XYZ file of N, CA and C in Angstrom:
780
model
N -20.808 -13.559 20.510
C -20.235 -12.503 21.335
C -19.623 -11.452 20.417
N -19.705 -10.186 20.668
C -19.408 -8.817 19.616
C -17.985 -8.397 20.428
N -17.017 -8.207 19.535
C -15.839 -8.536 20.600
C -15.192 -7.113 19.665
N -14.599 -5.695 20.201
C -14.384 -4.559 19.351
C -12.961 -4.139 19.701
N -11.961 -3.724 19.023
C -10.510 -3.393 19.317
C -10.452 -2.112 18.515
N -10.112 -1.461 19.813
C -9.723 0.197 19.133
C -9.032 1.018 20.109
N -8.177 1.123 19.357
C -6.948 2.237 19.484
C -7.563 4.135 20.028
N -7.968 4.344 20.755
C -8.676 5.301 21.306
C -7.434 6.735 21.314
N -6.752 6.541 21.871
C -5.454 7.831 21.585
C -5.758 8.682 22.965
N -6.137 7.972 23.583
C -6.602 9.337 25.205
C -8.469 8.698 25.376
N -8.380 8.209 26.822
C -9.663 7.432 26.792
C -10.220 8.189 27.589
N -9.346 9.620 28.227
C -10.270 10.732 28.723
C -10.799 11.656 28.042
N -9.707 11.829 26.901
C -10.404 12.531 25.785
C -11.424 12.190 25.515
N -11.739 10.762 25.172
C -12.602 10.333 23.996
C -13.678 9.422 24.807
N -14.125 9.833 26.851
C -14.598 8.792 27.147
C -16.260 8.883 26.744
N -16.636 10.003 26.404
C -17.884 10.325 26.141
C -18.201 9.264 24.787
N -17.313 9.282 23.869
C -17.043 8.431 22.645
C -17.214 7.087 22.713
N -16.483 6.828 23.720
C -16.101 5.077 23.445
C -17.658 4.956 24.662
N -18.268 5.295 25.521
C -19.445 4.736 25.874
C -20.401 4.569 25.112
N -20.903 5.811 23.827
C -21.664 6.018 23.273
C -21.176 4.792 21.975
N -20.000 4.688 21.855
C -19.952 3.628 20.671
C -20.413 1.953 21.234
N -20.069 1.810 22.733
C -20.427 0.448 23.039
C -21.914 0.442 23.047
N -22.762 1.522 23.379
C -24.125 1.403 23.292
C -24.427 1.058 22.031
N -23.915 2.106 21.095
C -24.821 2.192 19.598
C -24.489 1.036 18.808
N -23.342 0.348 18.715
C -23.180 -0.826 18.593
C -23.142 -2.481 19.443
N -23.712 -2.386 20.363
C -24.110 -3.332 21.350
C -22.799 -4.425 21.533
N -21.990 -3.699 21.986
C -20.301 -4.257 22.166
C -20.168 -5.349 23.278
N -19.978 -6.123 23.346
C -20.038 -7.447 24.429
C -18.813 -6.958 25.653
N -17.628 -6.972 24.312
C -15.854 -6.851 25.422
C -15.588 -5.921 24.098
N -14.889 -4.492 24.671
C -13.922 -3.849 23.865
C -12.433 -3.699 24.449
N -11.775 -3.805 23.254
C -9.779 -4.180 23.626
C -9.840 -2.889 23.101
N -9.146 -2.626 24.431
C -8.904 -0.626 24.258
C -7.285 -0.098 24.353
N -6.253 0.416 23.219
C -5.410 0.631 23.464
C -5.252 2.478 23.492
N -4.049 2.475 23.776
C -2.949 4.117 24.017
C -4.227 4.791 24.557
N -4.682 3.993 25.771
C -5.494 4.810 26.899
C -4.711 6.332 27.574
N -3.721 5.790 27.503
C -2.902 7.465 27.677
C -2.988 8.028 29.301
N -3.194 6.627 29.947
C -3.707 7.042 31.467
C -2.821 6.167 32.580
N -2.383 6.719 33.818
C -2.238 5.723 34.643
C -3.512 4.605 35.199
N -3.601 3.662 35.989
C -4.465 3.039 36.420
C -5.260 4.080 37.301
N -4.987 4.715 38.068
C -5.214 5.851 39.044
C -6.528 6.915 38.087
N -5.883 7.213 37.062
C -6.711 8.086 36.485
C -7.589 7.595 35.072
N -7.830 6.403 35.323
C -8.543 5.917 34.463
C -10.238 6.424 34.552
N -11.062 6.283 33.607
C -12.799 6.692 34.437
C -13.311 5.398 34.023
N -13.039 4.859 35.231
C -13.869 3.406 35.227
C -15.505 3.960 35.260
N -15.555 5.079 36.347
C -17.075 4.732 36.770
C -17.606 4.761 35.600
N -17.222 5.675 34.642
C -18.387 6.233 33.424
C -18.550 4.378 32.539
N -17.666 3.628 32.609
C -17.684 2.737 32.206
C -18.724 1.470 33.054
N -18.593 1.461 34.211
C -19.356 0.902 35.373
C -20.786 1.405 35.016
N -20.728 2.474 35.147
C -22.150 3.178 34.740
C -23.079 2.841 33.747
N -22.686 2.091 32.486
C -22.937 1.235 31.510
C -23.227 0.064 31.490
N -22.690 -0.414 32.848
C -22.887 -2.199 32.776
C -21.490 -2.856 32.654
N -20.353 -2.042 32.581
C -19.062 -2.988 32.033
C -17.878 -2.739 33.187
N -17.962 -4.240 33.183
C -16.222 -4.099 34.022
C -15.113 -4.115 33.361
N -13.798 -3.338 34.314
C -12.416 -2.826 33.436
C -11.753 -3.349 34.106
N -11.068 -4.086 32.771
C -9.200 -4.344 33.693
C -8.434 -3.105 32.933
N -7.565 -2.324 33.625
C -6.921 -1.271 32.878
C -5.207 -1.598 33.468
N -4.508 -1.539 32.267
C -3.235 -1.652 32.683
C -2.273 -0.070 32.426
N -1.706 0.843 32.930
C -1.121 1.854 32.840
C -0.062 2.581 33.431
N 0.926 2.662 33.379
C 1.711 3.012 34.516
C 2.010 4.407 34.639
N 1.917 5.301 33.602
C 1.967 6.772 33.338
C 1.036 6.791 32.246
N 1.767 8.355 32.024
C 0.606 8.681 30.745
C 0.619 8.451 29.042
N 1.668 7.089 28.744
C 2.140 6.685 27.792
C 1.508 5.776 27.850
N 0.973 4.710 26.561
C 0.804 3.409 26.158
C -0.775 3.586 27.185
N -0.984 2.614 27.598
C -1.876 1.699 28.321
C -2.888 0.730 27.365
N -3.291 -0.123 28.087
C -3.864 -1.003 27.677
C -5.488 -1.310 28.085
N -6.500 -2.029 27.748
C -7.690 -1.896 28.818
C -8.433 -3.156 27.919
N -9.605 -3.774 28.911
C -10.339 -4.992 28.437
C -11.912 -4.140 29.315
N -13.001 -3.798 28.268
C -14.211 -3.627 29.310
C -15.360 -4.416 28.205
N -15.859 -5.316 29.778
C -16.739 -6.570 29.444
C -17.908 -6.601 29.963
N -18.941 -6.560 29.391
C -20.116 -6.678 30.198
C -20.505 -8.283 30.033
N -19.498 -9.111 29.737
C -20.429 -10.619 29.596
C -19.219 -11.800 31.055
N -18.458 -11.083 31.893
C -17.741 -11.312 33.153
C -15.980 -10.872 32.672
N -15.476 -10.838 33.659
C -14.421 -10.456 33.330
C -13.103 -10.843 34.590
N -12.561 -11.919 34.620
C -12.279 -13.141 35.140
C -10.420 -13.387 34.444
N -9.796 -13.407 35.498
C -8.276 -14.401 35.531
C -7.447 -12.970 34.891
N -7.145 -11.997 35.402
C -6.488 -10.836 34.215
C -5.321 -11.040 34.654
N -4.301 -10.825 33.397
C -3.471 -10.877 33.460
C -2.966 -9.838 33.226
N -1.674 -9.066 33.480
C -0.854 -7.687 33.410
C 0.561 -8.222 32.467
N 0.341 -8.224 31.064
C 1.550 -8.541 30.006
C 1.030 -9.532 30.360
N 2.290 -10.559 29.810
C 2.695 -12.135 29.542
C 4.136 -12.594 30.083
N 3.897 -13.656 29.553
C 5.562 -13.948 30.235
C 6.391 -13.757 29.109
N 7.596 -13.101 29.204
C 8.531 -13.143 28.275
C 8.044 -11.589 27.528
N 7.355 -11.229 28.122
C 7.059 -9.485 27.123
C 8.494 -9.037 27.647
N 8.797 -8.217 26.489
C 10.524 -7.592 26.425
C 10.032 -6.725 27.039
N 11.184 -5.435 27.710
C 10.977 -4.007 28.113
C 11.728 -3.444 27.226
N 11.560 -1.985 27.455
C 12.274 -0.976 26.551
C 12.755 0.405 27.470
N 13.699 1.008 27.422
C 14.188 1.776 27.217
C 15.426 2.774 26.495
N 15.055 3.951 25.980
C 15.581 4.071 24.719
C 17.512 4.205 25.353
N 17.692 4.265 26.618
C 19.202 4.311 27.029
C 19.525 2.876 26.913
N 19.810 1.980 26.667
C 20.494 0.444 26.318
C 21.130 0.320 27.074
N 21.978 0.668 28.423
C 22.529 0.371 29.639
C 21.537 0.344 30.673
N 20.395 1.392 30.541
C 19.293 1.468 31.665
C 18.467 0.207 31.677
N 17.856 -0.075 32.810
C 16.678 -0.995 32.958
C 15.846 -1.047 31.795
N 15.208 -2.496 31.405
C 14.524 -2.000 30.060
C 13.148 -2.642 30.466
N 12.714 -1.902 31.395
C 11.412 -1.807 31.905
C 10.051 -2.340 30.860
N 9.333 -3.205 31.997
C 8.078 -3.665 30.717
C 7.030 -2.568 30.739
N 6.600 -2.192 29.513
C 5.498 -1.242 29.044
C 4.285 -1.636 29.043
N 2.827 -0.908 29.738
C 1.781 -0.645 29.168
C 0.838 -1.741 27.963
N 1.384 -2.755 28.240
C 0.907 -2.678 26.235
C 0.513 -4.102 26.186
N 0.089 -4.907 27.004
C -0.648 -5.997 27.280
C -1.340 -6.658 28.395
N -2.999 -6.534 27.790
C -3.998 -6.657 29.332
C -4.460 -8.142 28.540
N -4.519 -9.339 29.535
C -5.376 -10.592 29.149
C -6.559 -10.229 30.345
N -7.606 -11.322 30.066
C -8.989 -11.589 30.980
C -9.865 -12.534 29.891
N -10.400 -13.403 30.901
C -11.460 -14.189 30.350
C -12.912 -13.413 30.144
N -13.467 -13.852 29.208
C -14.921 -12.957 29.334
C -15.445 -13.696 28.386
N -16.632 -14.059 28.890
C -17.676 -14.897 28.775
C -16.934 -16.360 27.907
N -16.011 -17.063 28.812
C -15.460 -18.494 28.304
C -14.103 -18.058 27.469
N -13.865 -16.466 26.759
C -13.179 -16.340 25.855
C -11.941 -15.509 26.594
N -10.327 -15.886 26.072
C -9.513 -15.498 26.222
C -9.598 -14.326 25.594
N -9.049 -13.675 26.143
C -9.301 -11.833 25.607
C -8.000 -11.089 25.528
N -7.739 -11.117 24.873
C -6.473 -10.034 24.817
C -6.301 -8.323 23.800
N -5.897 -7.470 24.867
C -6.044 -6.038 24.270
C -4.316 -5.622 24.130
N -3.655 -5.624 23.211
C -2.231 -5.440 22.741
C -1.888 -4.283 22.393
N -0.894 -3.527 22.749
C -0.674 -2.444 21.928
C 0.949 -2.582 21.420
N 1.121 -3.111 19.975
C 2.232 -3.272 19.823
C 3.098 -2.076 19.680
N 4.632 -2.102 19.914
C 5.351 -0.928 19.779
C 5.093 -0.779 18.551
N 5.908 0.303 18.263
C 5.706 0.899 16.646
C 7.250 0.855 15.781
N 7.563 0.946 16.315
C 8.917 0.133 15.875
C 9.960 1.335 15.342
N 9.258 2.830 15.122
C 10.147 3.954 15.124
C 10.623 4.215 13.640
N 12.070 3.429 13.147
C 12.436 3.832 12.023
C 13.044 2.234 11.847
N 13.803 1.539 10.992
C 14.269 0.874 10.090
C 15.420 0.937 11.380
N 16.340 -0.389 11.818
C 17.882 -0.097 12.378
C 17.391 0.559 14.157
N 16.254 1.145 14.137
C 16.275 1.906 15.577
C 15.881 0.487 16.857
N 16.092 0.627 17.741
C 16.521 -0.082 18.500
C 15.137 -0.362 18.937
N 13.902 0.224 18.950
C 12.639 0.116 18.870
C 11.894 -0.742 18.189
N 12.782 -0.743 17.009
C 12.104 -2.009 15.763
C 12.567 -3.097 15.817
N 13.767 -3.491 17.072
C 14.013 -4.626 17.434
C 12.966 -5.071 18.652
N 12.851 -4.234 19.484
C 12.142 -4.202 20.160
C 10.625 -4.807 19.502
N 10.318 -4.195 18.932
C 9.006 -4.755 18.233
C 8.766 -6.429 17.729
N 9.714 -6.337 17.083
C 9.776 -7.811 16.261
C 10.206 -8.757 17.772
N 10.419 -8.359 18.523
C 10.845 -9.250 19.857
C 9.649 -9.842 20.714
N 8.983 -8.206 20.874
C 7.754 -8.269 21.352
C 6.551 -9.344 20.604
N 6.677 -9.233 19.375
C 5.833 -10.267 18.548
C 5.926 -11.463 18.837
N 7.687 -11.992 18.636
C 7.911 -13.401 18.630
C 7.653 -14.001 20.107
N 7.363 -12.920 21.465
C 7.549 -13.699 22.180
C 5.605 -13.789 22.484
N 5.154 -12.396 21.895
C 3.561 -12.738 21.902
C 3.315 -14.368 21.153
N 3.717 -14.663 20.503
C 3.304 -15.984 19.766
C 3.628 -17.375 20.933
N 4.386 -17.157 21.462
C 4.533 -18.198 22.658
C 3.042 -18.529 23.402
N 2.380 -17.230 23.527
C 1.062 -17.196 24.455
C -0.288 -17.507 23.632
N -0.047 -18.449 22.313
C -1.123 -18.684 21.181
C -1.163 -20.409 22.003
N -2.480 -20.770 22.839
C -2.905 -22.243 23.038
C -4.096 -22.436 22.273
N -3.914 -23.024 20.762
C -4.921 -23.168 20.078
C -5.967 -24.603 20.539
N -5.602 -25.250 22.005
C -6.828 -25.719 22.363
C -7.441 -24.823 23.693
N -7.541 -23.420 23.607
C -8.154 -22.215 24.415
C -8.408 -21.262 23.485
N -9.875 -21.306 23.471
C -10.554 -20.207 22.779
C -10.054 -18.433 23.378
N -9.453 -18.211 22.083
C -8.714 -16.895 22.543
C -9.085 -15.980 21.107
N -8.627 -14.635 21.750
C -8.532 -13.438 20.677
C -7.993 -12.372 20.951
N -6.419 -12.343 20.287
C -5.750 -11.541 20.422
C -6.312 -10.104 19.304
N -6.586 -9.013 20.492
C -6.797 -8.011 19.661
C -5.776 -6.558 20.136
N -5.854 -5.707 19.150
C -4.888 -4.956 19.178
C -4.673 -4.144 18.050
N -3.623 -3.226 18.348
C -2.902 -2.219 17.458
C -1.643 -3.006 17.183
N -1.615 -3.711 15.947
C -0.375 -4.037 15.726
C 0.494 -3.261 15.121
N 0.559 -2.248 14.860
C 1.586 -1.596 13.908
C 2.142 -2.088 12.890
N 1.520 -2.889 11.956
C 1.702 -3.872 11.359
C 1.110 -3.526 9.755
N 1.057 -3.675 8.880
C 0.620 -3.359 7.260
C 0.324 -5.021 6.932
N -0.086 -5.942 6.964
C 0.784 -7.276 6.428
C 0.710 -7.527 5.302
N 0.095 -6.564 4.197
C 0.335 -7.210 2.836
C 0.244 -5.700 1.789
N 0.362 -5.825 0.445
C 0.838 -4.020 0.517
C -1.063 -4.016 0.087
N -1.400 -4.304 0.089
C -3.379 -4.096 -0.209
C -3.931 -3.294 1.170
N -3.020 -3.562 2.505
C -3.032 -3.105 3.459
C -3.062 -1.752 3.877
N -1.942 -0.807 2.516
C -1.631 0.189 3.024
C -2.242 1.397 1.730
N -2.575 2.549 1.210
C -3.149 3.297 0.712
C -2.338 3.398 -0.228
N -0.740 3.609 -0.093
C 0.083 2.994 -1.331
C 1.466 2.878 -0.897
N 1.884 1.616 -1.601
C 3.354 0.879 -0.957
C 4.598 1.727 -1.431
N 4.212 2.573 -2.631
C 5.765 3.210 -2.832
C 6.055 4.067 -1.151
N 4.878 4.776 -0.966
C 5.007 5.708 0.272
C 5.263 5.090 1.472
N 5.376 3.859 1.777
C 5.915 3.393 2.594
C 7.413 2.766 2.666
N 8.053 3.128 1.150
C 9.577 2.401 1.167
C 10.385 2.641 1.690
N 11.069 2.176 2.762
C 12.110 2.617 3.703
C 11.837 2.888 4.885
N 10.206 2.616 5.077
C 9.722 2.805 7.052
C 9.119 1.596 7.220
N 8.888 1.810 8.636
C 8.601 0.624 9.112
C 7.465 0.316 9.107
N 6.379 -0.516 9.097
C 5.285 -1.268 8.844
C 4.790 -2.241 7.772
N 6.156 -2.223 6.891
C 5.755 -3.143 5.821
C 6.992 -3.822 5.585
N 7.729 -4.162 6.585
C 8.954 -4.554 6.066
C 8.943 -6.033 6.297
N 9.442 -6.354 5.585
C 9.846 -8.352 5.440
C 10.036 -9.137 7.027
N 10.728 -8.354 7.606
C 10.463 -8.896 8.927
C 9.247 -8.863 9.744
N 8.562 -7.183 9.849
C 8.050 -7.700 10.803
C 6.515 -8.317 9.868
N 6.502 -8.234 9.081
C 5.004 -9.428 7.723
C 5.415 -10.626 8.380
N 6.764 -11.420 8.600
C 6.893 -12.745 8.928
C 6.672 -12.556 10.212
N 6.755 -11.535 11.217
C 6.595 -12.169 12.801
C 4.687 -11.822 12.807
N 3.969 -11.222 11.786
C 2.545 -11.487 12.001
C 2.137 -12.618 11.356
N 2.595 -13.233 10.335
C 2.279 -14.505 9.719
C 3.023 -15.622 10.449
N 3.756 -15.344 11.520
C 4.043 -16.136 12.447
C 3.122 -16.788 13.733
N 2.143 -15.766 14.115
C 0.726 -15.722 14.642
C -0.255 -16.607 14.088
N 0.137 -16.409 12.755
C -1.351 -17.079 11.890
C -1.047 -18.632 12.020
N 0.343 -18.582 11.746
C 0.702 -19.808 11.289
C 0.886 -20.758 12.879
N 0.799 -19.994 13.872
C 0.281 -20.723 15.468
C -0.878 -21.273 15.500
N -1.899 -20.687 14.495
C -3.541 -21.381 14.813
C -4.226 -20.067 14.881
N -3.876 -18.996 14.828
C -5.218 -17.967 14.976
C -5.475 -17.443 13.548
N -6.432 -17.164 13.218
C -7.026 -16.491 11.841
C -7.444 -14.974 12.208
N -7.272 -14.843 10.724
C -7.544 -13.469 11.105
C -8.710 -12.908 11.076
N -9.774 -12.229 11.930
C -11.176 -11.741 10.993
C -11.419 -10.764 10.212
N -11.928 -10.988 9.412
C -12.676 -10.577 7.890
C -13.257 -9.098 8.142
N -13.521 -8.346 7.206
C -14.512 -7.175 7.059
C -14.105 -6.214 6.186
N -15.145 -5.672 5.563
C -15.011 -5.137 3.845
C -14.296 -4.051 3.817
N -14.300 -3.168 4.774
C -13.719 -2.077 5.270
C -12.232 -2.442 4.834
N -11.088 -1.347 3.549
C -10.012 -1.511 3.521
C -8.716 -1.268 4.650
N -9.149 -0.125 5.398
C -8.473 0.187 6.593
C -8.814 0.743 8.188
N -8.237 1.144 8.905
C -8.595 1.091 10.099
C -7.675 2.292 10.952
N -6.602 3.087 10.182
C -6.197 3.541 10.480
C -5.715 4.916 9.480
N -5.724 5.834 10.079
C -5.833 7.590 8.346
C -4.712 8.215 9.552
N -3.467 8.846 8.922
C -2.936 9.702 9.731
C -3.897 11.254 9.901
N -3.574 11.705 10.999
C -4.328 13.432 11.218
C -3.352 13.974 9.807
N -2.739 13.973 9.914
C -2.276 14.966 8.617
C -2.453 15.139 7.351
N -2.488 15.412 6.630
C -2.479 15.322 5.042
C -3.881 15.294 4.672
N -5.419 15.095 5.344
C -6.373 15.189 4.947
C -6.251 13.654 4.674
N -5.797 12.672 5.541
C -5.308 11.322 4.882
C -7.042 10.652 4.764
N -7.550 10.862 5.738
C -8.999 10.063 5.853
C -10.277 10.650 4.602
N -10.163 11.493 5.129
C -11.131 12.600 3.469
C -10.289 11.919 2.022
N -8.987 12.017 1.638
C -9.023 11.599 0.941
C -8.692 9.758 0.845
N -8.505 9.069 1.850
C -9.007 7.403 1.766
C -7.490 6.887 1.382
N -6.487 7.732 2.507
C -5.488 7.230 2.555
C -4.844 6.742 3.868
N -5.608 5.172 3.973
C -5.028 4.791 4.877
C -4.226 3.473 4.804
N -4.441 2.994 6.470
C -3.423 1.406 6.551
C -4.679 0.339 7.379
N -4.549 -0.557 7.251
C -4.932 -1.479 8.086
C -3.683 -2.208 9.089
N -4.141 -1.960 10.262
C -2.890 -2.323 11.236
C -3.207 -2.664 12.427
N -4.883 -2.949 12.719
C -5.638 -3.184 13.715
C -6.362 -4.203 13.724
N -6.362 -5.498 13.993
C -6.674 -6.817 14.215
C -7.140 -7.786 15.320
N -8.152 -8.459 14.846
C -8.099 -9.340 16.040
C -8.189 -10.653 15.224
N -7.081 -11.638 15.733
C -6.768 -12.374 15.645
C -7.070 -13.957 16.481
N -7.524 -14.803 16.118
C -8.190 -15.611 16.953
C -8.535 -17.290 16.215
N -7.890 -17.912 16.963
C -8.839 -19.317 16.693
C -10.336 -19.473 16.246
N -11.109 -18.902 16.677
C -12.145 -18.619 16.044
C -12.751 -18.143 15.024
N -13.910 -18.633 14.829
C -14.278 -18.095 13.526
C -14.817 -16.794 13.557
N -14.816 -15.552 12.499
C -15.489 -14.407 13.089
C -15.004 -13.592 12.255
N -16.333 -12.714 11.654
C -16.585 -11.894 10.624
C -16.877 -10.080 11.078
N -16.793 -9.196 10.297
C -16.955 -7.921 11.420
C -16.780 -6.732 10.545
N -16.320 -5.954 10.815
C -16.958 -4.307 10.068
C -15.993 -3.477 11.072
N -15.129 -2.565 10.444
C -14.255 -0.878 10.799
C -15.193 0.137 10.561
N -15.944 0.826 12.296
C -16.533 1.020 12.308
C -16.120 2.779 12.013
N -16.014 2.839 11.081
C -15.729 4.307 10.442
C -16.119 5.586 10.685
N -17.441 5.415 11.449
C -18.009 7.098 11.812
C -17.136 7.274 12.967
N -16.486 6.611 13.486
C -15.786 6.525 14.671
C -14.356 7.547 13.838
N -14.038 7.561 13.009
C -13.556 8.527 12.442
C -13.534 10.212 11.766
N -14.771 9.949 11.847
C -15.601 11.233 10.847
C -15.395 12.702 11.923
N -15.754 13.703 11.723
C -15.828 14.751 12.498
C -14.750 15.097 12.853
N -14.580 16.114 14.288
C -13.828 16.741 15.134
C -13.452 15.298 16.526
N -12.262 16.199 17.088
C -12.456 15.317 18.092
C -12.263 13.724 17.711
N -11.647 13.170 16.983
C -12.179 11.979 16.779
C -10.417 10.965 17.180
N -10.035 9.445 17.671
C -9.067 9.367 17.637
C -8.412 9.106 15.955
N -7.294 8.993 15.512
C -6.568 8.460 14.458
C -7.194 6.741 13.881
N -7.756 6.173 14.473
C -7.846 4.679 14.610
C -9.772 4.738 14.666
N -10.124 3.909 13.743
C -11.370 3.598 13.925
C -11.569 2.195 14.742
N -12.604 1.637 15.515
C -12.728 0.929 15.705
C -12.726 -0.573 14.676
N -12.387 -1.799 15.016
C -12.645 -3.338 14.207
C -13.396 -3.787 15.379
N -14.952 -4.061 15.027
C -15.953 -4.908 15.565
C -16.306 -6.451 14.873
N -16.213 -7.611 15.931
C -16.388 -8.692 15.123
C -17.401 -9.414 16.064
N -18.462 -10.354 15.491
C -18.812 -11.027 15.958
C -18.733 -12.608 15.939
N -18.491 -13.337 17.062
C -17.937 -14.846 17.300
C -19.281 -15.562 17.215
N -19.411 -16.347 17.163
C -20.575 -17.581 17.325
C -19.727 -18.233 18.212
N -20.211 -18.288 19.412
C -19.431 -19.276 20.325
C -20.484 -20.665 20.804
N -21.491 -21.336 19.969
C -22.258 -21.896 19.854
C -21.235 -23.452 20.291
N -20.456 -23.110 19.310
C -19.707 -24.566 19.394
C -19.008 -24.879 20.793
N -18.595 -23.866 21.339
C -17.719 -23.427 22.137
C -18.869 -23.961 23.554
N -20.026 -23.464 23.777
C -20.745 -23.941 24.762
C -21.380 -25.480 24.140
N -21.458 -26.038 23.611
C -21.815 -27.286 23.436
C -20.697 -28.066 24.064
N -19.398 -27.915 23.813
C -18.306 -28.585 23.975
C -18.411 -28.498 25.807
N -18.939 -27.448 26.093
C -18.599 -27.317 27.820
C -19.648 -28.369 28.363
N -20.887 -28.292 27.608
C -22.231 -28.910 28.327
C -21.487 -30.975 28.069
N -21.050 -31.041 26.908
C -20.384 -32.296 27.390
C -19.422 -32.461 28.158
């Protein structure tokens, strides 16, 4: 199963994009984050129109989340239990966000994440984050074939990032939140592989032309599974910040185990 996680930045912007990428790469389930849409204004059909069903999670035009499967798409869930909320007033309601769709598809737990970003060092956001992690790890059943995919906002090692002095003093490489993603691993999921150094170039600075980026986009999974950052997904005009991570599973083992 070809299982793809990408950070899209506006999935109305870019819906002409993300159809033409599930074709040209023959995408099974793509984990689609910062859809940038309510549920209301999502374009399922153009997606329907393809062959794929959507779970889309969104409540405004911030965050959202999305799972589209052409191999079934079965049991969805809206967050998890124990996902924190946020709001930046600390007396107000701290409402849950956008930022986690589950569904089964084809036998496989599916998950499309969009972790917070955690803001600055001390900001009340980057608690938020590291919260959000520890309580994502609760929802790791390493006897259920799963794959958490997503935008983690995450660097986890400095090989990760284009260069570590430029990151000293912000957030994505800091000691905490490296231990709440090696906290994941260390639940039972691995991480998958692919030669590609990063997955993510800021718009500014000419960061992608000149090959300054981060890796911060993962799918994570009990399973075994190898894959490729599909980079033209970057190139040109028009394009989001985030290239796609495509992996493919052998779930061979996985249906033998059912037929007994």
């Amino acid at each position: 199963m070809r299982v793809a996680t990408w950070n899209i930045n506006s999935v109305r912007t870019r819906i002409d994009r993300a159809v033409a990428f599930l074709e040209r790469n023959d995408v099974d389930v793509l984990a689609m984050q910062e859809t940038k849409c309510s549920d209301d204004k999502f374009p399922y059909s153009a997606f329907e129109a393809a062959g794929y069903d959507v779970a889309h999670v969104g409540y405004h035009q911030w965050n959202g989340v999305a799972i589209i499967s052409r191999v079934g798409l079965e049991n969805v869930r809206d967050g998890f239990d124990g996902q924190p909320g946020f709001n930046k007033e600390p007396d107000a309601p701290q409402d849950r966000e956008a930022r986690a769709v589950a569904a089964t598809c084809g036998g496989v737990e599916v998950w499309s994440l969009y972790v917070p970003n955690g803001r600055e060092i001390g900001d009340r956001h980057y608690d938020y984050k590291l919260e959000f992690l520890w309580r994502l790890a609760e929802q790791i059943d390493p006897s259920t074939p799963q794959v958490f995919c997503g935008d983690y906002n995450i660097a986890p090692t400095d090989k990760d990032v284009w260069d570590r002095a430029f990151f000293e003093g912000k957030t994505h490489v800091t000691e905490p939140e490296r231990a709440a993603f090696e906290a994941l691993l260390e639940a039972g999921l691995n991480q998958a592989t692919h030669p590609e150094p990063y997955s993510y170039w800021d718009y500014k600075g000419m960061r992608f032309q000149k090959g300054e980026g981060m890796l911060i986009d993962f799918q994570l999974s009990g399973l075994e599974g190898a894959g490729f950052v599909d980079t033209h997904e970057r190139e040109g005009k028009g394009t989001s910040d985030h290239a796609p991570v495509v992996v493919d599973y052998d779930l061979t083992r996985l249906q033998l185990d059912e037929v007994r």
